[in-house]
Coordinates of C-alpha atoms in Angstrom, one line a residue:
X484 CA -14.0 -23.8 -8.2
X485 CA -13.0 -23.0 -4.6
X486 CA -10.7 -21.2 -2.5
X487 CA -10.6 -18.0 -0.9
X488 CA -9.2 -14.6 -2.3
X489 CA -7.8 -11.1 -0.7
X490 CA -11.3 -9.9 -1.8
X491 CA -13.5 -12.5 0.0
X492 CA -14.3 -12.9 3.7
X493 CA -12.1 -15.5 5.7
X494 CA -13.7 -15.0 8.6
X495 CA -16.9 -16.8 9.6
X496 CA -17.9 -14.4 11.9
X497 CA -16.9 -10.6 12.0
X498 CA -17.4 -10.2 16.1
X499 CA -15.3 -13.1 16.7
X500 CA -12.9 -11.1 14.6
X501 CA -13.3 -7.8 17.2
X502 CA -13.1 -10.2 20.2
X503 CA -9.4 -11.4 18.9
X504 CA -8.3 -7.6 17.8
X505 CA -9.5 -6.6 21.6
X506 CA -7.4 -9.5 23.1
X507 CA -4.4 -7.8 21.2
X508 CA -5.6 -3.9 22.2
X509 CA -5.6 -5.4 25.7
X510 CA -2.1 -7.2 24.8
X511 CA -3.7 -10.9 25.8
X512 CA -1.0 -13.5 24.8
X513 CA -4.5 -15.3 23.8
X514 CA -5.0 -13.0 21.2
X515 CA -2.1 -15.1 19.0
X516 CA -3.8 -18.5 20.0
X517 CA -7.3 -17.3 18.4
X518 CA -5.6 -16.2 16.0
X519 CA -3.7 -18.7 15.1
X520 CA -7.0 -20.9 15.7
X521 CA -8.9 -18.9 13.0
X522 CA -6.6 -18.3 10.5
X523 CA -3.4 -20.3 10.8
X524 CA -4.4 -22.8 8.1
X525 CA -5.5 -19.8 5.9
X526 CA -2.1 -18.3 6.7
X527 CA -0.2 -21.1 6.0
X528 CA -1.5 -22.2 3.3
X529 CA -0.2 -18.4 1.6
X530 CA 3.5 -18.9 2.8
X531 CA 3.5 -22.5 1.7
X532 CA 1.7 -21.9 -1.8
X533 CA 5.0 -18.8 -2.3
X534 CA 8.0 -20.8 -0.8
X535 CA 6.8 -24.5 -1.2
X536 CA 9.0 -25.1 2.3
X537 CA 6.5 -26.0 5.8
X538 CA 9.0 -24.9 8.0
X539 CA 10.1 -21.5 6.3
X540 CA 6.2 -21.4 5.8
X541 CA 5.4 -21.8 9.4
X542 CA 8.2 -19.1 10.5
X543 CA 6.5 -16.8 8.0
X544 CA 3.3 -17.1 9.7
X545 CA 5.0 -16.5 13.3
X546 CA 6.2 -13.3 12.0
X547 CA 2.9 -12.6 10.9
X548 CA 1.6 -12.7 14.5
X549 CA 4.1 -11.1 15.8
X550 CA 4.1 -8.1 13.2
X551 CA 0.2 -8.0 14.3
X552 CA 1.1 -8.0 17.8
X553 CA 3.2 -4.8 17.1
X554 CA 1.0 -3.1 15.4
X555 CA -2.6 -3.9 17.1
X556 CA -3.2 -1.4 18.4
X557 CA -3.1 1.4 17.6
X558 CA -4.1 0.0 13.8
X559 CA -7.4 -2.0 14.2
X560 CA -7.9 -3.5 11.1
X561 CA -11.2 -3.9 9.3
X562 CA -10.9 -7.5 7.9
X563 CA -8.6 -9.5 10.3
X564 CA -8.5 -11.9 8.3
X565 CA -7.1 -10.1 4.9
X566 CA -5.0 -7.8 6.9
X567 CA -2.9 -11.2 8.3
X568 CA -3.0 -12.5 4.5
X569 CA -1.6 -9.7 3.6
X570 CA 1.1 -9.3 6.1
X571 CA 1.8 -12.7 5.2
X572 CA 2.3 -12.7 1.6
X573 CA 4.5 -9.9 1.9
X574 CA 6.8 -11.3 4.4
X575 CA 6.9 -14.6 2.6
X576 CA 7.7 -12.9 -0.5
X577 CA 10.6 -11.1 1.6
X578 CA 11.8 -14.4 2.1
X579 CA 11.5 -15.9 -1.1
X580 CA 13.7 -13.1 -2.4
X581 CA 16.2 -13.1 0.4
X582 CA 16.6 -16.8 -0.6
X583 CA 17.0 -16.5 -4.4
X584 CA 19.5 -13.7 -3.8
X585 CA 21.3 -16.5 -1.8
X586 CA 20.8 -19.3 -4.5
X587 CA 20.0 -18.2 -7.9
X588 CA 17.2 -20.6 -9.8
X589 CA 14.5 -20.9 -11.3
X590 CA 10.3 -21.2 -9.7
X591 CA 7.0 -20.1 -10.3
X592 CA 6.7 -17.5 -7.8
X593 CA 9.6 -14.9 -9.4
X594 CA 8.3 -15.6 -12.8
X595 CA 4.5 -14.8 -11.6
X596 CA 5.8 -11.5 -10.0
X597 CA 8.3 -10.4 -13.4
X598 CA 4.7 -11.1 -15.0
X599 CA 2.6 -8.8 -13.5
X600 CA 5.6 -6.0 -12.6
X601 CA 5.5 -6.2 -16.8
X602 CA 2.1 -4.2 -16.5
X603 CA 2.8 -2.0 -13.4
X604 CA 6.6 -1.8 -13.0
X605 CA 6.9 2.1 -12.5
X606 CA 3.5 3.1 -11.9
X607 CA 3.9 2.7 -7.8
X608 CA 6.0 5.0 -6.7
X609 CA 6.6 4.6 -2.7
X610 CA 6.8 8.8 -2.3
X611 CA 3.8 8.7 -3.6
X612 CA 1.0 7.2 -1.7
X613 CA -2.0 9.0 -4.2
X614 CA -0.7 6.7 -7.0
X615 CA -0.7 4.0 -4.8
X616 CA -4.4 4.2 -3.7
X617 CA -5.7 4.9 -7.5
X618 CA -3.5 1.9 -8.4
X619 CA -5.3 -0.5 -5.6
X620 CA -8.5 1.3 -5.9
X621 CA -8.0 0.5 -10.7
X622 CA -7.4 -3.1 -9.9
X623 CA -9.8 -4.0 -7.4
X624 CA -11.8 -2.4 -10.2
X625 CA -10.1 -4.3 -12.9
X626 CA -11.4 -7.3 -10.7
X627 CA -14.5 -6.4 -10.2
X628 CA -15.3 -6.4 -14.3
X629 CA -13.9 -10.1 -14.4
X630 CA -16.0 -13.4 -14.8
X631 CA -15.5 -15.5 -12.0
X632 CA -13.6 -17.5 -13.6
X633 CA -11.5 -15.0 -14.7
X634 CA -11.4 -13.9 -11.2
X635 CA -10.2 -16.9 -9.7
X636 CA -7.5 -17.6 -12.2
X637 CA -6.0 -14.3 -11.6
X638 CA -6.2 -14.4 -8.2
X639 CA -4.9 -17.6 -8.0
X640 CA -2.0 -16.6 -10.0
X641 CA -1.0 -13.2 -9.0
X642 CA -2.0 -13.3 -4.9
X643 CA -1.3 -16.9 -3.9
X644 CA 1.5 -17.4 -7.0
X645 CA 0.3 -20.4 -7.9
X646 CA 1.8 -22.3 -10.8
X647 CA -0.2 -22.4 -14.1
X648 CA -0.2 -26.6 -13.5
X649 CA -1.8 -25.9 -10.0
X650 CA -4.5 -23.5 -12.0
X651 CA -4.9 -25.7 -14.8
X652 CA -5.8 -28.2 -12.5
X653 CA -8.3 -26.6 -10.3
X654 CA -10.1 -25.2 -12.8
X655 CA -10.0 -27.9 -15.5
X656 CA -8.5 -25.7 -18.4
X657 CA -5.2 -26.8 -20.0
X658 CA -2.1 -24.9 -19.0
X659 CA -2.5 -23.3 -22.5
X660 CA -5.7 -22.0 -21.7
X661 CA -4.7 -20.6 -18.3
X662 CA -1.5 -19.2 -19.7
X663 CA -3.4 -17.2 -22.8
X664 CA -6.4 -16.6 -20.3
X665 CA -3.7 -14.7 -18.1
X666 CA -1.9 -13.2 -20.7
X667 CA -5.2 -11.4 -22.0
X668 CA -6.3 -10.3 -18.6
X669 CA -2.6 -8.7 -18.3
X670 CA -3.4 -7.2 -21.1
X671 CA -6.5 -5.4 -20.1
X672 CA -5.1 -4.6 -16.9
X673 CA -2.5 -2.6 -19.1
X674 CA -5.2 -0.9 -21.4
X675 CA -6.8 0.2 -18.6
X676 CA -4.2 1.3 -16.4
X677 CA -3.1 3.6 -19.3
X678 CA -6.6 4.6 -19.9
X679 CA -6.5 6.3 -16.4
X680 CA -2.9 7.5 -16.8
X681 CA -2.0 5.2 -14.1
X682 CA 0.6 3.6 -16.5

């Protein structure tokens, strides 16, 4: 099993990373071509894996740069690459609820969120920014405790909303497998978010 996470290193090479956040800090338009050299497929592949659409993909990832350019400097970030995952997730996510506001239906990516919100709807308050650390700093926990396997399917699932087919096919399991697997993992992540009066 392949394929990178938010908690592994897209980069090859962490000074080639400082070269590109010094292009922005000196606001070089070439710090959006190495970027976009770097990690364009890696961004793209997260817009296109939550709205299944190249072109509202691709816009997604323009945004990303330019939210980047905006905020570089005076935020220096300390893994390029996850930071412009990140900002890319969330703005494809934006998207992908702008446009089911605009036509209701069905898809895997608002079922995977309602999934997980089941285990941490309330917990993340946004006036409270203590919560919100302990909550990031209990799941990278939670996913530190995992197999690899277990890992990869959450991941997989929960970061890059993928479908359970997608999983199931990746990994090899049957979508029943994936689908229990993921439900049991939920399921922990609930025990122990409790366990820490997180939940």
């Amino acid at each position: 099993m392949t394929g990178e996470g938010p908690f592994e290193t897209k980069g090859d090479d962490d000074t080639d990373d400082q070269k590109i956040i010094e292009l922005y800090c000196n606001r070089s338009e070439n710090a959006i071509t190495e970027t976009a050299g770097k990690y364009g497929r890696y961004c793209n592949a997260i817009a296109y894996g939550i709205l299944g659409s190249r072109e509202d993909a691709q816009e997604c990832v323009n945004d990303a740069y330019l939210t980047a350019w905006n905020a570089i400097p005076p935020r220096r970030p300390a893994d390029l690459g996850t930071y412009l995952g990140k900002i890319t997730r969330n703005l494809s996510i934006d998207r992908l609820r702008t446009r089911s506001r605009e036509k209701r239906g069905g898809g895997e990516t608002p079922l995977a969120l309602e999934e997980l919100e089941e285990v941490v709807a309330g917990s993340d308050s946004p006036e409270n920014e203590a919560v919100r650390k302990e909550l990031i700093a209990s799941l990278n926990h939670f996913l530190g405790e995992l197999t690899r396997q277990e890992r990869y399917v959450f991941v997989r699932r929960y970061w890059y909303l993928d479908s359970l087919a997608d999983i199931a096919k990746n990994t090899g399991f049957s979508g029943s497998k994936v689908a229990s697997m993921l439900y049991r993992l939920r399921g922990r992540l609930k025990k122990q978010l409790i366990e820490e009066e997180l939940l």
